[in-house]
Coordinates of C-alpha atoms in Angstrom, one line a residue:
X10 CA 13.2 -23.4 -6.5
X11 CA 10.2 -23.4 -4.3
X12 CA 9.4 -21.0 -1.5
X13 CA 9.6 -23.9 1.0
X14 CA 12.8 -25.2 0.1
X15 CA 14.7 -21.7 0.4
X16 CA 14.1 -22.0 4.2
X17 CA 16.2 -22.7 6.6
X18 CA 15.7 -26.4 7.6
X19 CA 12.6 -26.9 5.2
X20 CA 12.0 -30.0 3.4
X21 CA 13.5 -30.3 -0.1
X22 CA 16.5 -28.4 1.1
X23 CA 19.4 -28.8 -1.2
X24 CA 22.9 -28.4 0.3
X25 CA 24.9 -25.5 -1.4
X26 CA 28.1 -26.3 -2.9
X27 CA 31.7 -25.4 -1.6
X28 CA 29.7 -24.8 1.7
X29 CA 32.2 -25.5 4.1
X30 CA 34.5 -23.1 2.6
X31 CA 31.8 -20.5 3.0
X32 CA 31.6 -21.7 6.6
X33 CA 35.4 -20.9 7.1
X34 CA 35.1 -17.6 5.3
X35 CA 32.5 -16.6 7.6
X36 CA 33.9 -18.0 10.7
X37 CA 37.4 -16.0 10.0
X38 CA 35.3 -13.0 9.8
X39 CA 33.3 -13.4 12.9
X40 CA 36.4 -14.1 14.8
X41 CA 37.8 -10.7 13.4
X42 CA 34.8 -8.8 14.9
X43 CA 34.7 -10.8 18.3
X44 CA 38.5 -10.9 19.3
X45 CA 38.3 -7.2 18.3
X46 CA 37.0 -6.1 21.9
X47 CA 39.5 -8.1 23.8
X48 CA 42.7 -8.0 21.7
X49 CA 42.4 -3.9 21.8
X50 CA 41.8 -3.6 25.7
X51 CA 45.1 -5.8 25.8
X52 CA 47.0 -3.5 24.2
X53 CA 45.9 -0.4 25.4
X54 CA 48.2 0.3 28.6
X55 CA 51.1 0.6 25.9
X56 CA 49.1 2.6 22.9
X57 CA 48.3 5.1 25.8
X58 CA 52.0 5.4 26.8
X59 CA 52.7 6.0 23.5
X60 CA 50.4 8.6 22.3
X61 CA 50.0 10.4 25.6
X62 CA 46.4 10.2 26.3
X63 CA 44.8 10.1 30.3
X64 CA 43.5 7.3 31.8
X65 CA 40.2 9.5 31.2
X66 CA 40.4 9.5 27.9
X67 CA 41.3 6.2 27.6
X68 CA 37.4 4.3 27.7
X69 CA 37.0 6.3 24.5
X70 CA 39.0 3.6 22.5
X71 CA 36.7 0.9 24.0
X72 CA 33.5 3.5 23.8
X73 CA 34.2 4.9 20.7
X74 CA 34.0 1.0 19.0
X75 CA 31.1 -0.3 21.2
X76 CA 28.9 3.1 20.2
X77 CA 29.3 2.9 16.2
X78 CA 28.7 -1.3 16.5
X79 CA 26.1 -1.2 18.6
X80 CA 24.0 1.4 17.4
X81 CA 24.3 0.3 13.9
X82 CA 23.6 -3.2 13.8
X83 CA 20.2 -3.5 12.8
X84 CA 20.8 -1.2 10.1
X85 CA 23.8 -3.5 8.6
X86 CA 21.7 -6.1 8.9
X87 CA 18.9 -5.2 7.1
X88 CA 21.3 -3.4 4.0
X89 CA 22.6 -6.9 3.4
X90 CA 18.9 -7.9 3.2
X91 CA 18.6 -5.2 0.2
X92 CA 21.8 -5.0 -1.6
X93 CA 22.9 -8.6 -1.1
X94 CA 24.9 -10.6 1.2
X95 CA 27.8 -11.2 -0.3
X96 CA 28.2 -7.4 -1.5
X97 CA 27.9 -6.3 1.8
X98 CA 30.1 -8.8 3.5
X99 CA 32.9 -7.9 1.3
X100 CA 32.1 -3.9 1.6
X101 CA 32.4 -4.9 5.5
X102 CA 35.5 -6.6 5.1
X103 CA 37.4 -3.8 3.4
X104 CA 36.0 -1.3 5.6
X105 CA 37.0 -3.5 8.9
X106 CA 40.3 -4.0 7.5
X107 CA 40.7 -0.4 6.2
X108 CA 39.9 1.0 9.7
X109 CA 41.8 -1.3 11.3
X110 CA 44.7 -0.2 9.0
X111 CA 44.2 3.6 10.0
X112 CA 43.9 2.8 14.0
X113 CA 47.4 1.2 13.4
X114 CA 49.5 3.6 11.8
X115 CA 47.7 6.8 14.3
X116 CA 49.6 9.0 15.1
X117 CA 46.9 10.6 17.9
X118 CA 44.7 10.1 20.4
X119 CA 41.9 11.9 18.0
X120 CA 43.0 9.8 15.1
X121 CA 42.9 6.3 17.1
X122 CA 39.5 7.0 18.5
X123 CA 38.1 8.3 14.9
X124 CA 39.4 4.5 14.0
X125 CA 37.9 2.9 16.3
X126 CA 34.3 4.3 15.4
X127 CA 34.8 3.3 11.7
X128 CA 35.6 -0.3 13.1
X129 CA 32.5 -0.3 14.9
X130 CA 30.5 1.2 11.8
X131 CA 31.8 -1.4 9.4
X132 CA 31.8 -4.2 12.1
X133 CA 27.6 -3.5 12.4
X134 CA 27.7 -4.2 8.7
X135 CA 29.8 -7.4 8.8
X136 CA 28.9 -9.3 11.7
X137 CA 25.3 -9.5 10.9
X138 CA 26.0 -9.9 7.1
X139 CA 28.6 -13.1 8.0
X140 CA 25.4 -14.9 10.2
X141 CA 22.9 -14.3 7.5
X142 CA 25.2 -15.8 4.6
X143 CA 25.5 -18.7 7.3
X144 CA 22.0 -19.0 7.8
X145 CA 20.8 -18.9 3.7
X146 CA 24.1 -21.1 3.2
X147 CA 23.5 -24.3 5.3
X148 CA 19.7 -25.4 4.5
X149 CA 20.2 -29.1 5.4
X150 CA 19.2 -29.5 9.4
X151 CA 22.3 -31.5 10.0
X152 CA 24.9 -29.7 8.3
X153 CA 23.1 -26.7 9.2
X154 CA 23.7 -27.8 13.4
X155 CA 27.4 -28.3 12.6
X156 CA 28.2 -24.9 11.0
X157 CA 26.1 -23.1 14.0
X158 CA 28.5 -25.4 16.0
X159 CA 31.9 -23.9 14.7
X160 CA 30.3 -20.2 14.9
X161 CA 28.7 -20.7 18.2
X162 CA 32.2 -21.8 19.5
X163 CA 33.6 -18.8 17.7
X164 CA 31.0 -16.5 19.4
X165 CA 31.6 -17.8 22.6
X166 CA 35.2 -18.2 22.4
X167 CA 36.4 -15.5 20.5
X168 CA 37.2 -13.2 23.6
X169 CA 39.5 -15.7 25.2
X170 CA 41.3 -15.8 21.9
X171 CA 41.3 -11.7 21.8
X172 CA 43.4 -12.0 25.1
X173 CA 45.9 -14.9 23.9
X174 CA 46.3 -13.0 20.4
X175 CA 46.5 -9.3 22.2
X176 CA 48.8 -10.4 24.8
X177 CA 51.5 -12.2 22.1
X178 CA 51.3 -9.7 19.6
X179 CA 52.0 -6.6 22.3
X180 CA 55.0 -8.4 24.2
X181 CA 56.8 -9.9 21.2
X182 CA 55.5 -6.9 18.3
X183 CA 54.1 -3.9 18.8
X184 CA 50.3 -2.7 20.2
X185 CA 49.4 -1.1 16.8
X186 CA 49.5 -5.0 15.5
X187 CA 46.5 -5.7 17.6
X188 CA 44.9 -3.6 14.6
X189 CA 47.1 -4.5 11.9
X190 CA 46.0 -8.2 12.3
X191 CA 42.5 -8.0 11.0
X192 CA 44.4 -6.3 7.5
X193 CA 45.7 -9.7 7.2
X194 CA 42.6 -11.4 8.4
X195 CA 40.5 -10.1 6.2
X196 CA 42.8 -10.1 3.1
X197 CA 41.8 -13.7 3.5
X198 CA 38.3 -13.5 3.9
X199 CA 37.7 -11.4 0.9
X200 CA 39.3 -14.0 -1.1
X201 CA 37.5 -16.6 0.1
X202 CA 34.3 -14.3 -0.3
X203 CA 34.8 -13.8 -3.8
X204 CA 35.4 -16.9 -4.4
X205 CA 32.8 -19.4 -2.0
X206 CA 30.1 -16.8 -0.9
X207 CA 27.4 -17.3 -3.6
X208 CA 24.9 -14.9 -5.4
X209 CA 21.4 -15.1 -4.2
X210 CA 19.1 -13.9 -6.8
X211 CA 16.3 -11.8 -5.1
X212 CA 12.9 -13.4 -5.0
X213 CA 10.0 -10.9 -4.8
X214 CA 10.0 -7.1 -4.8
X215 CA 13.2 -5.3 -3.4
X216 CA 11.8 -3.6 -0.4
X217 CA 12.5 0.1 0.7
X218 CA 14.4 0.7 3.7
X219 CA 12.7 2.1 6.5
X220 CA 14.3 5.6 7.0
X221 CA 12.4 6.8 10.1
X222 CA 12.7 3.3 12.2
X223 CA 16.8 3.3 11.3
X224 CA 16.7 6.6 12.6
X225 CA 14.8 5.7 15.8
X226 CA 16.7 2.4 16.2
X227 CA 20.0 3.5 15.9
X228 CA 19.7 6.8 18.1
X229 CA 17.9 4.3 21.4
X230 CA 20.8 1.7 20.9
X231 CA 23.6 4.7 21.4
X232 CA 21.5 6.0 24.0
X233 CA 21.5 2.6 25.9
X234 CA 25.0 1.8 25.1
X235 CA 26.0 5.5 25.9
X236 CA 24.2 5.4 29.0
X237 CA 25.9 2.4 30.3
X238 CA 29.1 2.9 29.1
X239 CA 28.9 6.7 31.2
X240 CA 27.5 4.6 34.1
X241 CA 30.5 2.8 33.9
X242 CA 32.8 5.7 33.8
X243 CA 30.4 8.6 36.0
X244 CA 28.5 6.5 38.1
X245 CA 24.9 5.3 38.8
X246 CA 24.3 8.6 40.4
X247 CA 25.1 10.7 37.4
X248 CA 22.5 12.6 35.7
X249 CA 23.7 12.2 32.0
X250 CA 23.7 8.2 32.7
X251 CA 19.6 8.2 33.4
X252 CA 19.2 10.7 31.0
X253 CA 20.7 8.6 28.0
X254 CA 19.0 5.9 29.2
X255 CA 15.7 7.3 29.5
X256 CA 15.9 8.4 26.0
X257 CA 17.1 5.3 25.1
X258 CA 13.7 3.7 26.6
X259 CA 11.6 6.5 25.0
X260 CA 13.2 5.9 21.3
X261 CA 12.7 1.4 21.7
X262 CA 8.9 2.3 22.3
X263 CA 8.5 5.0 19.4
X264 CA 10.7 2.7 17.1
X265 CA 8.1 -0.7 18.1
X266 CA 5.4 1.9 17.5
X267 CA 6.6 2.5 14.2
X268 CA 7.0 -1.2 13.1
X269 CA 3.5 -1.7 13.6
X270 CA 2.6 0.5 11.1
X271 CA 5.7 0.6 8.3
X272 CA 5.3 -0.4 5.3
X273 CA 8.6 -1.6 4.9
X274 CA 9.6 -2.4 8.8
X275 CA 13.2 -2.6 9.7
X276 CA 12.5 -4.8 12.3
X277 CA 9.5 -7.1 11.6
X278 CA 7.9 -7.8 14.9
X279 CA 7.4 -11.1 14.0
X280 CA 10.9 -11.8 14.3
X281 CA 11.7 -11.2 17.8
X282 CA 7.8 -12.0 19.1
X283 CA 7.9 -15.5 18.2
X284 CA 8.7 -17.3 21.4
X285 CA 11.6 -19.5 20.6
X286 CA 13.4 -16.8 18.9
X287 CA 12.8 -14.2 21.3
X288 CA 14.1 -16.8 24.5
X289 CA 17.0 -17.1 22.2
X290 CA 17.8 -13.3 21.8
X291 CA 17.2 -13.4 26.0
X292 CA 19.8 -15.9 26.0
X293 CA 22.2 -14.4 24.5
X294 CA 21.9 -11.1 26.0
X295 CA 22.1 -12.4 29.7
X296 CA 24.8 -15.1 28.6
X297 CA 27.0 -11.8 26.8
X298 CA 26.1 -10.3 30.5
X299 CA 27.5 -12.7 32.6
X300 CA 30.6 -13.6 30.5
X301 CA 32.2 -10.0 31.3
X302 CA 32.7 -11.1 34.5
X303 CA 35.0 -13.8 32.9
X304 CA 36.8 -11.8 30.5
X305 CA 37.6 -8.9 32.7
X306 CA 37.6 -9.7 36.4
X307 CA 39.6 -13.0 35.7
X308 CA 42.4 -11.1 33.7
X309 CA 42.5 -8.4 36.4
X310 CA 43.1 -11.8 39.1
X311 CA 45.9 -13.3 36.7
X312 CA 47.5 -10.1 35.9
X313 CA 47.7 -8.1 39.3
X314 CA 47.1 -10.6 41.7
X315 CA 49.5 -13.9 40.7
X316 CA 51.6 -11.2 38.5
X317 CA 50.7 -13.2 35.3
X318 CA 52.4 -11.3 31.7
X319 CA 49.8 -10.5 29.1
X320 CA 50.9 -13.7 27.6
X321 CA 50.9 -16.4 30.1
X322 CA 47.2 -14.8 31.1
X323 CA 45.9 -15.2 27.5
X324 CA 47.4 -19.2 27.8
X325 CA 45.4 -19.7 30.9
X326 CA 42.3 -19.3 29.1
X327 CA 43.2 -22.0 26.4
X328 CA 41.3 -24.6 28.5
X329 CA 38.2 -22.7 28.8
X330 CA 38.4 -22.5 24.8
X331 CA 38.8 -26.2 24.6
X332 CA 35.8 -27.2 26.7
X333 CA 33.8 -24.1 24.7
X334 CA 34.4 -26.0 21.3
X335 CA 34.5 -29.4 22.3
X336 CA 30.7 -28.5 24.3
X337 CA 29.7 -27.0 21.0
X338 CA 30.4 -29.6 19.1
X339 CA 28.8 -32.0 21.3
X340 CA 25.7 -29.4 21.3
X341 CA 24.7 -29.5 17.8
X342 CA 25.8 -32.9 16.9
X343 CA 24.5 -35.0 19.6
X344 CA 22.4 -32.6 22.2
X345 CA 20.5 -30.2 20.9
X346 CA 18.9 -32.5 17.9
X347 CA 17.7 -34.9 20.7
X348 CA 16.7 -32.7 23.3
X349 CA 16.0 -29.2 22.0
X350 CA 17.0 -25.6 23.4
X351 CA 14.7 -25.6 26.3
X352 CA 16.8 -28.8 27.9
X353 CA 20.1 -27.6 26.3
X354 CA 19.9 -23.4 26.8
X355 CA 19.1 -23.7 30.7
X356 CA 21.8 -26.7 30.9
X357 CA 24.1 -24.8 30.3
X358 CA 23.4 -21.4 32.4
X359 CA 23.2 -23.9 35.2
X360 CA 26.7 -24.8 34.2
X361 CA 28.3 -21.1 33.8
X362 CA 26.6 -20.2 37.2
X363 CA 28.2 -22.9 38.8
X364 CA 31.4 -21.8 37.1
X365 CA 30.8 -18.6 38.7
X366 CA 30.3 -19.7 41.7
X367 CA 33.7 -21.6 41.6
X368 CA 35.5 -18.1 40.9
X369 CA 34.0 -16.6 44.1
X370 CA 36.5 -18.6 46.1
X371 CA 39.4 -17.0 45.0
X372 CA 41.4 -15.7 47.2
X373 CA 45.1 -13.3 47.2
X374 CA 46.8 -16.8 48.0
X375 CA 44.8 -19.5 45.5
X376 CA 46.9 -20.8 42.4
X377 CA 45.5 -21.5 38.8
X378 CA 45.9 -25.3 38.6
X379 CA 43.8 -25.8 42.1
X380 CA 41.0 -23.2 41.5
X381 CA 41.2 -21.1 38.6
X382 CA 41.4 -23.6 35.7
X383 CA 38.4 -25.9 37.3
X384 CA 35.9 -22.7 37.3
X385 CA 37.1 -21.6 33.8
X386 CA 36.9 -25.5 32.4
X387 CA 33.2 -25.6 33.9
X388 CA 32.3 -21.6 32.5
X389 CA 33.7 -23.3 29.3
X390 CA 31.6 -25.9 28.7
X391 CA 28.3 -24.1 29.9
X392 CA 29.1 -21.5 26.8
X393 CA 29.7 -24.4 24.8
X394 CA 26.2 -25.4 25.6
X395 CA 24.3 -22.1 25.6
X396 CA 25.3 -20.1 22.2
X397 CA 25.4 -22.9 19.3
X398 CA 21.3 -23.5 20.5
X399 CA 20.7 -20.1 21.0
X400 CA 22.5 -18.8 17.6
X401 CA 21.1 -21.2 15.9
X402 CA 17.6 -21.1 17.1
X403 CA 17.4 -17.2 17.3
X404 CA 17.7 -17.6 12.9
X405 CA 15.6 -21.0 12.4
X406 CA 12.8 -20.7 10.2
X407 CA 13.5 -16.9 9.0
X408 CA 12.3 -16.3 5.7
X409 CA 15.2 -15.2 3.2
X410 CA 14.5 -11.7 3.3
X411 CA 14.3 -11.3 6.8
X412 CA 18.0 -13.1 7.2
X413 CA 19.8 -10.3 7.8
X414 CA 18.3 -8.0 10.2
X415 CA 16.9 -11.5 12.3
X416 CA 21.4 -12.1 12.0
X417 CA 21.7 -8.2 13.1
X418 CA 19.8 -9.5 16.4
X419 CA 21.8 -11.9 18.0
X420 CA 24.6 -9.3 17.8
X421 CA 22.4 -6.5 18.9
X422 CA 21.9 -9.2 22.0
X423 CA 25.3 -10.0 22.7
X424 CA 26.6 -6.2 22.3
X425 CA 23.9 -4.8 24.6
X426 CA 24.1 -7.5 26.6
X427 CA 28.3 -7.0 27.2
X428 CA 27.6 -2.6 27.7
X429 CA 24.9 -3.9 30.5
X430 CA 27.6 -6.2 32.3
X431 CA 30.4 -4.0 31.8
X432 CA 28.3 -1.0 33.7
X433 CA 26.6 -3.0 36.3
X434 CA 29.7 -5.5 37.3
X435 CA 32.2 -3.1 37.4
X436 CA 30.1 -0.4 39.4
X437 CA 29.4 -3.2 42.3
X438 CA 32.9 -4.0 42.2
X439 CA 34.2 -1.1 42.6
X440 CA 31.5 -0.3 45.1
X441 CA 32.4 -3.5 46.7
X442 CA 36.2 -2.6 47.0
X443 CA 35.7 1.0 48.2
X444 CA 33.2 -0.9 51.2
X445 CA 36.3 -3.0 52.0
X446 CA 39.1 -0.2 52.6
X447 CA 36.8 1.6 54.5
X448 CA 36.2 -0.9 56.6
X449 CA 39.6 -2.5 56.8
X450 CA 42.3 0.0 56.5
X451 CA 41.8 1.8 59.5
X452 CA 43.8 -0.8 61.4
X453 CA 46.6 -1.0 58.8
X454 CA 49.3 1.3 60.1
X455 CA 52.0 0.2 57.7
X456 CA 52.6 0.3 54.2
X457 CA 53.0 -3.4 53.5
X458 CA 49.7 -4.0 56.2
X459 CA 47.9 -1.5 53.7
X460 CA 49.2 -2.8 50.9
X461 CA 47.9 -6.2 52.0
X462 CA 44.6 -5.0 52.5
X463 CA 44.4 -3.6 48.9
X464 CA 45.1 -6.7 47.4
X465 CA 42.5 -8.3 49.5
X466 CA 40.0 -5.5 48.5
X467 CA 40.7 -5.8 45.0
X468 CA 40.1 -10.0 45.4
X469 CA 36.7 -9.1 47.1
X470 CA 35.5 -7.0 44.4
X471 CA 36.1 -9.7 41.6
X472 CA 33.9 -11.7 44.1
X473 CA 31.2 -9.5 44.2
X474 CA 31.2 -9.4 40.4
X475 CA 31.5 -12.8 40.3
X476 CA 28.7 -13.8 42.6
X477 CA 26.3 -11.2 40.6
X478 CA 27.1 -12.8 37.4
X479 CA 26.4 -16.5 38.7
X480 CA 22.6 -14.6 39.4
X481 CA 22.0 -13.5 35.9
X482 CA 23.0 -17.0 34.4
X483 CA 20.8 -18.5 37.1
X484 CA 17.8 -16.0 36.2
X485 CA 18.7 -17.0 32.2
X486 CA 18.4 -20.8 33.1
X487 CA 15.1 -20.1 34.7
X488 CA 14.1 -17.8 31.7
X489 CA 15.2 -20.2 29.5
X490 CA 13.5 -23.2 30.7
X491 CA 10.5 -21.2 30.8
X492 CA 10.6 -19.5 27.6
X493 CA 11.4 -22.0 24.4
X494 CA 9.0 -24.5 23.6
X495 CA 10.0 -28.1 24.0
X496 CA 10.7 -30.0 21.1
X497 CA 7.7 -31.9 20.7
X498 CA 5.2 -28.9 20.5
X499 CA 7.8 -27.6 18.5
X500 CA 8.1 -30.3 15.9
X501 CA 4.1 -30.7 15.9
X502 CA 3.8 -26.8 15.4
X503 CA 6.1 -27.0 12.2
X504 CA 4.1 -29.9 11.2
X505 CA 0.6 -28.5 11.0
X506 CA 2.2 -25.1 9.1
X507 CA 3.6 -26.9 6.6
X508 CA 0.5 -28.7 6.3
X509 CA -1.4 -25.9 6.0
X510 CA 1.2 -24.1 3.5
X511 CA 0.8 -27.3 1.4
X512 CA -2.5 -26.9 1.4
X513 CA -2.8 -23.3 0.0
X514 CA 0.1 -23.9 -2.6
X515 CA -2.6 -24.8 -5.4
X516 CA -5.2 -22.1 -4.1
X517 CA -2.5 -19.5 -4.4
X518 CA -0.4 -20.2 -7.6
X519 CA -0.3 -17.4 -9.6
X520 CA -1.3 -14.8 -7.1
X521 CA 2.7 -13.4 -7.2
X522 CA 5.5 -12.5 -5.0
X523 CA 5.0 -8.8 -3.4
X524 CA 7.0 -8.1 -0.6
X525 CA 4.6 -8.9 2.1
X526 CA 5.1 -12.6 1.1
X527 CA 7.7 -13.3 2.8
X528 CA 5.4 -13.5 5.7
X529 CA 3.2 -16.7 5.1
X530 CA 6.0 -19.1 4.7
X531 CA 7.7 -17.8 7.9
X532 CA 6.4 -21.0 10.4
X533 CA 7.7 -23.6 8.1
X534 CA 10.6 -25.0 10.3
X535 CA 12.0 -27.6 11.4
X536 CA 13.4 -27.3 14.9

């Protein structure tokens, strides 16, 4: 087979067999790794009456998982560049599931959290893995839009589900299923693995790994995800918080430094400094941002506020997963072929914004059916909208070798993008709520007056949070519409490079396959 026709989208593409198969493979093991977040916080009020730990201690089941994914991602992603796809996804799936396994049956605090870091190590090798096999998997544009479709929706979605799954499995089981799940999850996805993923044999020189840059990487994403998750915890005000950061900021420029002059980059620069892919990565990072308002503030509203049970508040976000998929499926089919990611991308942060904006009228008093359900049906469909075109276009056109790690950077995105929204939202709304009982509760003098104000303190902090994510998805609408090309200068763009590839072919046959050619073919998309 031709270079050209191994590309993503390149002419000559042939469609792999049993590829849907693949597609639902993949899919069940994205949707292990995203619910992961949400279907553990759902449970943890009862696996900390259990084992006994503080409410201090208790971020470390969250932190413990985001540190380990985070900081590894890039380097999962580029291993399943070097020792193959499917050996890695199925290395990931066993690890996942084997973690998972031991977080269940703990029988401590120190045993949970040691868990939890293993699920996040082997989650930085799946996730990234299960995109790339997607990506080298679907080489046909049209089928290719629909499978970004079902994993964008996934992506998007796969939070909401955390809470439905999380909330049945702790009322009517036990907490320690929330981990016990993903054993049966991926039982089924290693199946399906060894049976649908296919082999790729290697084309070209296996390339080295690039020892210092995973060093450097890896220690300035847990810096940054440290450093906000203690923000989060400490405060803005606390020295360890800039200090992490600062480091973190210090590492990201010796690492880019680095890249320039590797041999064997982890990171090619090329990949995140071409301008459609890199306004995708923004994209998702300020649309994983943003959603933690969702996720969070809105369970906090259902739960404490109209005394919603875990159950009934994963239901209520059913119909914000039904616009998600059905906008997603509309995105990739219909949308995004005709009009691109610079129409489709800022459509829908206009949408989320405005779903933001909905929430912001809350009050102690509204109901779900009048003002809840319209702001999460809106939010639903402006995901639906913004992560099938930014998935897909954030892996368009990357050569075959360069799958993985270019996979490993939409997750990077959406993980560093959640630590940033997590610190910064909760810190103005709990800034926001202290502001309000100051203010307020001096004129309560009884219990039921201050117990009035409270509620409405705790109402005006989900505002706040609210009202400052419907700003970063109006900034990433702006960004967006700015930043990708449109889809004529992108289609004419792909059209002189594959012109100009054709017309080298003959000049450089027999000139061989190092590993710096993977570069040349790298333009020859079609968006």
């Amino acid at each position: 087979m031709s270079q050209t026709s191994s590309l993503p989208g390149a002419a000559g593409a042939v469609a792999a067999p049993r590829r849907w198969w693949t597609l639902t493979t993949v899919a069940l093991a994205q949707l292990m790794v995203v619910l992961d977040s949400t279907v553990v916080n759902i449970a943890l009020p009862s696996a900390q009456t259990d084992l006994g730990f503080s409410n201090g201690e208790r971020q470390w089941i969250v932190t413990a998982y985001s540190l380990a994914f985070g900081s590894l991602l890039l380097l999962g992603g580029r291993l399943s560049d070097l020792i193959g796809r499917k050996r890695t996804f199925i290395i990931g799936l066993i690890g996942f599931a084997l973690a998972s396994a031991l977080g269940g049956a703990a029988g401590s605090f120190g045993m949970l959290v040691f868990a939890r870091a293993l699920q996040g190590a082997f989650g930085a090798l799946l996730a990234p893995t299960a995109l790339a096999v997607l990506t080298t998997t679907f080489t046909v544009p049209k089928e290719r839009a629909r499978a970004f479709g079902v994993f964008g929706a996934i992506a998007g979605a796969g939070g909401a589900i955390g809470l439905l799954l999380g909330g049945f499995l702790t009322e009517k089981l036990d907490w320690r299923w929330n981990l016990y799940i993903n054993v049966v999850i991926a039982i089924v996805a290693v199946i399906g693995a060894l049976v649908f993923v296919k082999t790729v044999p290697r084309e070209g020189a296996r390339p080295r790994l690039d020892v210092p840059g995973t060093i450097l990487v890896s220690g300035a994403l847990f810096s940054l995800v440290y450093g906000f998750s203690n923000a989060e915890t400490d405060g803005w005000g606390s020295g360890l918080t800039w200090g992490f950061l600062a480091a973190a900021g210090i590492l990201l420029v010796a690492f880019v430094l680095w890249q320039r002059r590797a041999a064997h980059p982890l990171l090619p620069l090329h990949i995140v400094l071409d301008r459609n892919r890199g306004a995708a990565y923004a994209s998702v990072t300020i649309a994983g941002a943003g959603m933690f308002g969702v996720f969070l503030f809105v369970t906090y509203y259902l739960q404490t506020s109209l005394d919603y049970t875990p159950i009934r508040t994963g239901l209520s976000f059913l119909p914000m997963i039904g616009m998600l998929v059905l906008a997603a499926q509309l995105s990739t089919n219909i949308f995004v072929p005709r009009f691109g990611p610079k129409i489709m991308v800022p459509f829908g942060m206009t949408l989320a914004a405005l779903g933001m904006f909905l929430l912001t009228n809350l009050g102690v008093h509204s109901t779900y059916a009048a003002n809840v359900l319209p702001a999460l049906m809106v939010l639903g469909f402006g995901m639906g909208s913004i992560m099938p075109a930014s998935i897909q276009t954030a892996t368009l056109g990357v050569d075959r070798g360069h799958a993985g790690v270019a996979s490993a950077m939409v997750n990077t995105s959406q993980q560093v993008g959640g630590s940033i929204g997590t610190a910064l939202l909760n810190t103005l709304a709990a800034t926001a709520a202290a502001n309000y009982l100051t203010s307020h509760v001096a004129g309560a003098t009884t219990t039921a007056a201050r117990a009035s104000i409270a509620a409405e303190a705790a109402v005006h902090s989900y505002a706040t949070a609210y009202w400052y994510g419907a700003a970063f998805f109006a900034f990433g609408a702006i960004l967006a519409a700015l930043l990708f090309r449109t889809k004529s200068d992108t289609a004419a763009r792909a059209a002189a490079a594959a012109s100009l590839h054709g017309a080298g072919a003959g000049a450089g046959a027999g000139s061989g396959t190092g590993s710096g050619s993977a570069e040349a073919p790298e333009p020859v998309v079609a968006h």
